[in-house]
CSV table of C-alpha atoms and ligand atoms in Angstrom, one decimal:
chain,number,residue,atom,x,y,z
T,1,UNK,CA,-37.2,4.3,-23.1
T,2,UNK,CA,-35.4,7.2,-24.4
T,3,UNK,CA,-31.9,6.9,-24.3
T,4,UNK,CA,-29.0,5.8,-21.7
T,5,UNK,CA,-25.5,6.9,-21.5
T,6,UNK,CA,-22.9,6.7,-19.3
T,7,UNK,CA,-21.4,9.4,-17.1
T,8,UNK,CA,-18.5,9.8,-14.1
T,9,UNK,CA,-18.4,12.0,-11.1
T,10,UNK,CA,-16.3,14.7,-12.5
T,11,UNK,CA,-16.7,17.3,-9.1
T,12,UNK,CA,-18.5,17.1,-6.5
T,13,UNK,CA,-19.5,20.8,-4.0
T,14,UNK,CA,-21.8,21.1,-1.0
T,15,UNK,CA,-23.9,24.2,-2.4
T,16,UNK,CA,-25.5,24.1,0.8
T,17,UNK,CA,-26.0,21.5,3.9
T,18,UNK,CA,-28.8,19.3,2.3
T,19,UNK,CA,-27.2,20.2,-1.4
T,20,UNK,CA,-24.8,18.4,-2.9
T,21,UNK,CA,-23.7,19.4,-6.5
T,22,UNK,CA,-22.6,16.9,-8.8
T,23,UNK,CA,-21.2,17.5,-12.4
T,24,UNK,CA,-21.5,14.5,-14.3
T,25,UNK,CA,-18.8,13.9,-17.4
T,26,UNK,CA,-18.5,11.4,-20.3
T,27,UNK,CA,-18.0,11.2,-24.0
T,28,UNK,CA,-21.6,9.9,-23.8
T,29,UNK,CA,-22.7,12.8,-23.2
T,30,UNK,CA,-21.4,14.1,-26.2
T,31,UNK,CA,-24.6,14.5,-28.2
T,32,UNK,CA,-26.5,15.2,-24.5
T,33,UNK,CA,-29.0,17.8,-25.7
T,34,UNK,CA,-29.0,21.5,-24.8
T,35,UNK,CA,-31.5,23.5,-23.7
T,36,UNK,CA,-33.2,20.7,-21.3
T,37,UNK,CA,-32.5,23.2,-18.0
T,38,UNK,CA,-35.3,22.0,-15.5
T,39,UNK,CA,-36.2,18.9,-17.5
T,40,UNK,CA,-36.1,15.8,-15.6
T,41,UNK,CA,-33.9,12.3,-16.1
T,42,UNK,CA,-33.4,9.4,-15.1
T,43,UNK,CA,-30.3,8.9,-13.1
T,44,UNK,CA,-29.4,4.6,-13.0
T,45,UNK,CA,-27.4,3.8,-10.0
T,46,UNK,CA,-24.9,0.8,-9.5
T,47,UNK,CA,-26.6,-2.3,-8.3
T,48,UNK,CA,-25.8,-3.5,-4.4
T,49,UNK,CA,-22.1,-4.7,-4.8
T,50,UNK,CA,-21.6,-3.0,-8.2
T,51,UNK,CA,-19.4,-0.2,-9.3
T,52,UNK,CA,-20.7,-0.3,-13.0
T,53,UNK,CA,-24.7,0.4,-13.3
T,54,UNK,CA,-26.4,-2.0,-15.3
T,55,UNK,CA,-27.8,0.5,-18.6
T,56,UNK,CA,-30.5,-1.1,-21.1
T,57,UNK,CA,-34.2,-2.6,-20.1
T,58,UNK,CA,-34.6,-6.0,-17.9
T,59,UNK,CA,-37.2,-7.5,-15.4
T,60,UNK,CA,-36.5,-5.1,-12.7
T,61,UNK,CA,-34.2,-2.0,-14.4
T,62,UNK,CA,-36.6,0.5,-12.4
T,63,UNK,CA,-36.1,-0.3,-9.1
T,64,UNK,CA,-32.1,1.3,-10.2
T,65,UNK,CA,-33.9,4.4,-11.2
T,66,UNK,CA,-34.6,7.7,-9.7
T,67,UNK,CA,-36.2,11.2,-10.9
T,68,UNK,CA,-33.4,13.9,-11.4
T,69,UNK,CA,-33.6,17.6,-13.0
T,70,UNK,CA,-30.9,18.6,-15.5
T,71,UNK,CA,-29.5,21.8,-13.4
T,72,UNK,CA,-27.2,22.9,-16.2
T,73,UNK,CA,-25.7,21.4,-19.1
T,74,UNK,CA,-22.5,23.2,-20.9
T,75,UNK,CA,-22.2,22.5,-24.2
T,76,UNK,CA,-18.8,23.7,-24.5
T,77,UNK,CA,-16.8,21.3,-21.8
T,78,UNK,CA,-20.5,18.5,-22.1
T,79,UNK,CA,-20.6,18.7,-18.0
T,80,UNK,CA,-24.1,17.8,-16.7
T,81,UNK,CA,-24.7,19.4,-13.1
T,82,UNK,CA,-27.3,17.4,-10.9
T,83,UNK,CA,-28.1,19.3,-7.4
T,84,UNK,CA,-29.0,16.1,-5.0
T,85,UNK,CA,-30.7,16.9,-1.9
T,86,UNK,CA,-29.0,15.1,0.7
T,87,UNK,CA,-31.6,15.1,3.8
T,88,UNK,CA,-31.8,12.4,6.5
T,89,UNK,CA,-33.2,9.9,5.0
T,90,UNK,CA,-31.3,6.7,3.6
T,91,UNK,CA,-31.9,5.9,-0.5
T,92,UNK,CA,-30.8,4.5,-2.8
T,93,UNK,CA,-29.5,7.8,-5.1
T,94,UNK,CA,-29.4,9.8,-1.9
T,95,UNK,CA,-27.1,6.9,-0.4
T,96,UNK,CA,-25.1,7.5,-3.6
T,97,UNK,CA,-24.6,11.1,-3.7
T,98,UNK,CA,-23.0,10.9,-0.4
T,99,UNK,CA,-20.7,8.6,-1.2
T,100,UNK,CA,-19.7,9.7,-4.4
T,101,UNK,CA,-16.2,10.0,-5.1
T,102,UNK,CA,-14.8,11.5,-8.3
T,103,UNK,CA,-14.5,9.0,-11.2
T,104,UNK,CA,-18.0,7.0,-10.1
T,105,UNK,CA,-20.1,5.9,-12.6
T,106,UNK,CA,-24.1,7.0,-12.5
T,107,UNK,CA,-26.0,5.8,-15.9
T,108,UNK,CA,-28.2,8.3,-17.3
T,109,UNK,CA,-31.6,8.3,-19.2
T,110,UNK,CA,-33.6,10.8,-20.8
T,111,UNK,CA,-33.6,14.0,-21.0
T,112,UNK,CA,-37.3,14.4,-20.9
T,113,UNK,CA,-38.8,17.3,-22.5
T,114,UNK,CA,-38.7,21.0,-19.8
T,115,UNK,CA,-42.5,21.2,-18.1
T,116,UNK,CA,-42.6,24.5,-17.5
T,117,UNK,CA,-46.4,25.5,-19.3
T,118,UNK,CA,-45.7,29.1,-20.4
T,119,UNK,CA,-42.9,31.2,-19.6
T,120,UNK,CA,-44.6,34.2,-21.5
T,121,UNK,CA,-47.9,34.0,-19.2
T,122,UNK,CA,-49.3,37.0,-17.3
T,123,UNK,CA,-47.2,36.0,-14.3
T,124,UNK,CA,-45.7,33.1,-12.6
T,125,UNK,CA,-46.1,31.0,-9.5
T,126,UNK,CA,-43.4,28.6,-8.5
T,127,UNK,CA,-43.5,26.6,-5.6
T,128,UNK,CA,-41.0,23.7,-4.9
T,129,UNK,CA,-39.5,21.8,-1.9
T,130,UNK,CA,-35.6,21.1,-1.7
T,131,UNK,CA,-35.7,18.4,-4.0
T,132,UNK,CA,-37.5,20.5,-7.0
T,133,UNK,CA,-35.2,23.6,-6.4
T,134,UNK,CA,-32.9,22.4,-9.2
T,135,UNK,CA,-36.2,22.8,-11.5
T,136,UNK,CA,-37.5,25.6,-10.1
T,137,UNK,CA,-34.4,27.6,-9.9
T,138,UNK,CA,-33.7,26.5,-13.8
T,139,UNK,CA,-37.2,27.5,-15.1
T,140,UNK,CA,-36.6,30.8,-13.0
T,141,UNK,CA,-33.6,31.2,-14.9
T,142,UNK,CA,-35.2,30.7,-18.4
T,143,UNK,CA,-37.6,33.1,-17.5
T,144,UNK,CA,-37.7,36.2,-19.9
T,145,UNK,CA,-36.4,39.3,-18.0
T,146,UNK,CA,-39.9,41.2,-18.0
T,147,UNK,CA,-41.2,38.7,-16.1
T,148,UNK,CA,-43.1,39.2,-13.0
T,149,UNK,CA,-44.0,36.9,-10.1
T,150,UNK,CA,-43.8,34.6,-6.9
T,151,UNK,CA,-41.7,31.6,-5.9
T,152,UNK,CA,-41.6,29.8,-2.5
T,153,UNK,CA,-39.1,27.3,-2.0
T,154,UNK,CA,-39.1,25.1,1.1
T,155,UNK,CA,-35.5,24.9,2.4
T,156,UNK,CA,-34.5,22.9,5.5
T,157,UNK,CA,-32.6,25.6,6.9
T,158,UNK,CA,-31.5,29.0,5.8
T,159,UNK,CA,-27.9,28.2,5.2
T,160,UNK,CA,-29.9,26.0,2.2
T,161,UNK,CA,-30.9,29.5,0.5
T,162,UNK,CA,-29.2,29.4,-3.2
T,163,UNK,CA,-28.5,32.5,-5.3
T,164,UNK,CA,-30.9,32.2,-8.9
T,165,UNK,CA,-30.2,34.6,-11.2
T,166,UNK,CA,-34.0,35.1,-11.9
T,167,UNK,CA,-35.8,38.2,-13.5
T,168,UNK,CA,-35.9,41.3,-11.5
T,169,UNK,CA,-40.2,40.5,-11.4
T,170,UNK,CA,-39.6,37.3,-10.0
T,171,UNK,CA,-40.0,37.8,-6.0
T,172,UNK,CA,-38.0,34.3,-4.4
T,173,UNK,CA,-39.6,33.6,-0.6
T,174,UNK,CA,-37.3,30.9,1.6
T,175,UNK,CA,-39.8,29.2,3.4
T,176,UNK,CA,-37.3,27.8,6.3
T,177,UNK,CA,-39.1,24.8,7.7
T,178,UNK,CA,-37.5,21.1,8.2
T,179,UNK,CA,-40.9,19.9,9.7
T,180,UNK,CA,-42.5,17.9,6.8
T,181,UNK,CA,-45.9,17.1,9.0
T,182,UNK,CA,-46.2,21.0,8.6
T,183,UNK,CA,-47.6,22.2,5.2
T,184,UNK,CA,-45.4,25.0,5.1
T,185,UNK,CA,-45.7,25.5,1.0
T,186,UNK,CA,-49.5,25.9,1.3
T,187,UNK,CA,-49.5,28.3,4.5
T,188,UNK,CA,-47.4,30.5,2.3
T,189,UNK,CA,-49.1,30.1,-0.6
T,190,UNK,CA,-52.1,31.3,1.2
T,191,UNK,CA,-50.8,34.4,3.1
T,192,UNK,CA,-49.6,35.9,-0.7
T,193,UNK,CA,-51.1,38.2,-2.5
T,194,UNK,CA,-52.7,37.0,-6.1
T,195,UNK,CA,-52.2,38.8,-8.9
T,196,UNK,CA,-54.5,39.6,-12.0
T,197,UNK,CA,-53.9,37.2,-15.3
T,198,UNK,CA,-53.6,33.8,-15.8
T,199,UNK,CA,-50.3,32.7,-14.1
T,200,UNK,CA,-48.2,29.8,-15.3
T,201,UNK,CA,-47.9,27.7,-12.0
T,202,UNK,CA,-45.0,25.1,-10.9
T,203,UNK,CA,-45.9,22.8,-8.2
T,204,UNK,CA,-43.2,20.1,-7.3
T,205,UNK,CA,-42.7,19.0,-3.8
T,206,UNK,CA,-43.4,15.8,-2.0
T,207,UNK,CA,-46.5,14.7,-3.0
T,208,UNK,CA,-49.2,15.7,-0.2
T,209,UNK,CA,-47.6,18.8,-0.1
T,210,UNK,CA,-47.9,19.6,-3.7
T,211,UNK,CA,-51.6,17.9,-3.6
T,212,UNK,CA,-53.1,20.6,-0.8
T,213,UNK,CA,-51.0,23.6,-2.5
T,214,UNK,CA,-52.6,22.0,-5.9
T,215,UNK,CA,-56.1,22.1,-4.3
T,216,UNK,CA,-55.9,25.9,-3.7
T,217,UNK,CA,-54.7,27.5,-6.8
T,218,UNK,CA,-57.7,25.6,-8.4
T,219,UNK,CA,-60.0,28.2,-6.0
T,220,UNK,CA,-58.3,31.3,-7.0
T,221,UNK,CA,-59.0,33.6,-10.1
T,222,UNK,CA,-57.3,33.1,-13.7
T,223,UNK,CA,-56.1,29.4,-12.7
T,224,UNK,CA,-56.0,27.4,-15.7
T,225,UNK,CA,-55.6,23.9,-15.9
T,226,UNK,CA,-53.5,23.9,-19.0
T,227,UNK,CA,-50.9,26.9,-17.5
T,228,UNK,CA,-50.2,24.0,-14.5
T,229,UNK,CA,-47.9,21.8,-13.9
T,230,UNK,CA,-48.5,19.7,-10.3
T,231,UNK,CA,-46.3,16.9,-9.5
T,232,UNK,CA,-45.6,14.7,-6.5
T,233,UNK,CA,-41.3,14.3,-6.6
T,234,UNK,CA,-41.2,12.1,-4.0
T,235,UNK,CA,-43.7,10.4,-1.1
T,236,UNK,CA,-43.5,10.8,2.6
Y,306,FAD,C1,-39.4,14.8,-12.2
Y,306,FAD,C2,-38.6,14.7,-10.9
Y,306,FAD,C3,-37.4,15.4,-10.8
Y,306,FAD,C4,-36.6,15.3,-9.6
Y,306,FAD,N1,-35.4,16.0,-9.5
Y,306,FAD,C5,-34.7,15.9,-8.3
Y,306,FAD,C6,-33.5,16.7,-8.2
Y,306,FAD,O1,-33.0,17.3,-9.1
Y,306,FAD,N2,-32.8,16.6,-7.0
Y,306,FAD,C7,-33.3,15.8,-5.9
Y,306,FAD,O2,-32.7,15.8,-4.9
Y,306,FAD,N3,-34.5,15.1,-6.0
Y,306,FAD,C8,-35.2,15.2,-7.2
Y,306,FAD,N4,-36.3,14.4,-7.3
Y,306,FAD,C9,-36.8,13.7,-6.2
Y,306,FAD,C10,-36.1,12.3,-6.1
Y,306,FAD,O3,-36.3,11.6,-7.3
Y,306,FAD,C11,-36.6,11.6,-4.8
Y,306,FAD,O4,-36.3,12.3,-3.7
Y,306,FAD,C12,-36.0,10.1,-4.7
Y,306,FAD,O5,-37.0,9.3,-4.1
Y,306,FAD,C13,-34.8,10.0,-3.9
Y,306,FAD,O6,-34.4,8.7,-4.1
Y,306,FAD,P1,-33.7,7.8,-2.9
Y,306,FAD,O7,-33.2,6.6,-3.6
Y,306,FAD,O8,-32.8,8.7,-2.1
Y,306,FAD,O9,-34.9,7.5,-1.9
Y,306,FAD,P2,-36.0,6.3,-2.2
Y,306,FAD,O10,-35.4,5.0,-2.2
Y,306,FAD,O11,-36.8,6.7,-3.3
Y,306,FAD,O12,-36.9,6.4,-0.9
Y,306,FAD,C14,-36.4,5.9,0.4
Y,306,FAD,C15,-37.1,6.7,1.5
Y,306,FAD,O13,-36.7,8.0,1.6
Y,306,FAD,C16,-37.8,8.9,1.5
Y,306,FAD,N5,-37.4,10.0,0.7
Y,306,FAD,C17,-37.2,10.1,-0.6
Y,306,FAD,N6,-36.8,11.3,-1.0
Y,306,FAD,C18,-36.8,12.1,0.1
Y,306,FAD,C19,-36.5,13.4,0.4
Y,306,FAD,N7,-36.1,14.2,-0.6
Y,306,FAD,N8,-36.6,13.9,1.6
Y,306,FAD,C20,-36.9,13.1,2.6
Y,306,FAD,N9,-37.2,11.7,2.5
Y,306,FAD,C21,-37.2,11.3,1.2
Y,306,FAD,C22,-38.9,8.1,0.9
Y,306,FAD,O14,-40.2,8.5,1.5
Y,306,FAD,C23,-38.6,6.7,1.4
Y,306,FAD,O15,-39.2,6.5,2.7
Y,306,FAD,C24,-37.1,14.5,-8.5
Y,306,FAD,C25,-38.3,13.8,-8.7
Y,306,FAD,C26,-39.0,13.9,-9.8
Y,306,FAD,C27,-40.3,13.1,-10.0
């Protein structure tokens, strides 16, 4: 288990309606480490009638865990931003993130190490639901400036669109849809146009979603295994 700080709701923002930005600070995360944009963590929430989440390893320490993606991390003021996606559903971390108030305490574990395959391959494909926009938009943003390629990123509504500061090559398609029995990711993915090379290709999205859009890169030309990463972020 790599390991756990500490951290308090420092500010809280709605980016957008199913967004809600939290920066996370601590002298824990003192030595956080930089450069882990788009890498995932694990966020450990306060147990049912707790204000103080339990840290360390003990029969049953996961079931207080969830998946989150280091948005941004300054070095300078040690602030760790976490983008929540705040839908309908009731959660545990999404339960949280509504209710946070400034000064809450949300345990943290990790970093892990950034996914992304390659960003120096031929071009890029990056397709992501709500809840891996905070990865997606990150690797976008670590992307070298001469890069060239596609991203589709499923958004409830438009209001949800986000502002990435990706390179110039890097065309970002909203694809507006709120109807999760729809495989919205994939239709896109199928209408666009594929270009030559081996892309380096980002699927995170709720897990049958990423699984069909998974399914059809495999079919198209230059797909390589090793330049992939698929993963399921959450299940309907
Ligand atoms: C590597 C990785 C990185 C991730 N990074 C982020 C991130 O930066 N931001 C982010 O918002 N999420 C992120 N996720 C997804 C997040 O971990 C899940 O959405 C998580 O299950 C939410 O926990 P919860 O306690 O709210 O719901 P849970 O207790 O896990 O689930 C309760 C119910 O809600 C449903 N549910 C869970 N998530 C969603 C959702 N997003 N939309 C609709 N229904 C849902 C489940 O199907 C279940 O029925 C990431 C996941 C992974 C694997």
């Amino acid at each position: 288990m790599k390991k756990m700080r500490m951290a308090h709701v420092a500010q809280i923002e709605d980016i957008s309606p199913h967004m809600r930005r939290i920066v996370l600070k601590g002298d824990d995360l003192n030595d956080f480490p930089t450069g882990k944009e788009g890498a995932h963590f694990k966020a450990i929430f306060p147990q049912t009638g707790e204000a103080i989440p339990k840290l360390g390893t003990y029969p049953g320490f996961k079931k207080w865990m969830r998946s989150y993606t280091v948005r941004r991390f300054d070095d300078q003021s040690k602030a760790l931003t976490v983008d929540f996606a705040v839908n309908d559903h009731e959660g545990l971390a999404t339960n949280w993130a509504k209710h946070a108030k400034k000064g809450d305490l949300l345990g943290v574990a990790g970093p892990g190490d950034t996914k992304y395959t390659d960003y120096h391959a031929a071009w890029h494909l990056l397709v992501a639901d709500l809840t891996a926009l905070p990865a997606a938009g990150a690797i976008m943003e670590k992307l070298p400036k001469t890069a060239v390629g596609t991203a589709f990123i499923q958004v409830p509504t438009e209001g949800d669109k986000q502002v990435i500061a990706a390179p110039e090559g890097i065309t970002i398609n909203w694809v507006i849809n709120r109807d999760l029995s729809q495989k919205a990711l994939l239709q896109a993915v199928e209408n666009m146009q594929w270009l030559e090379g081996t892309p380096a290709i980002f699927i995170a999205a709720e897990s049958s979603h990423m699984m069909a859009v998974r399914q059809y890169v495999k079919t198209k030309p230059g797909y390589s295994k090793e330049q992939t990463y698929a993963s399921g972020y959450w299940k309907i």
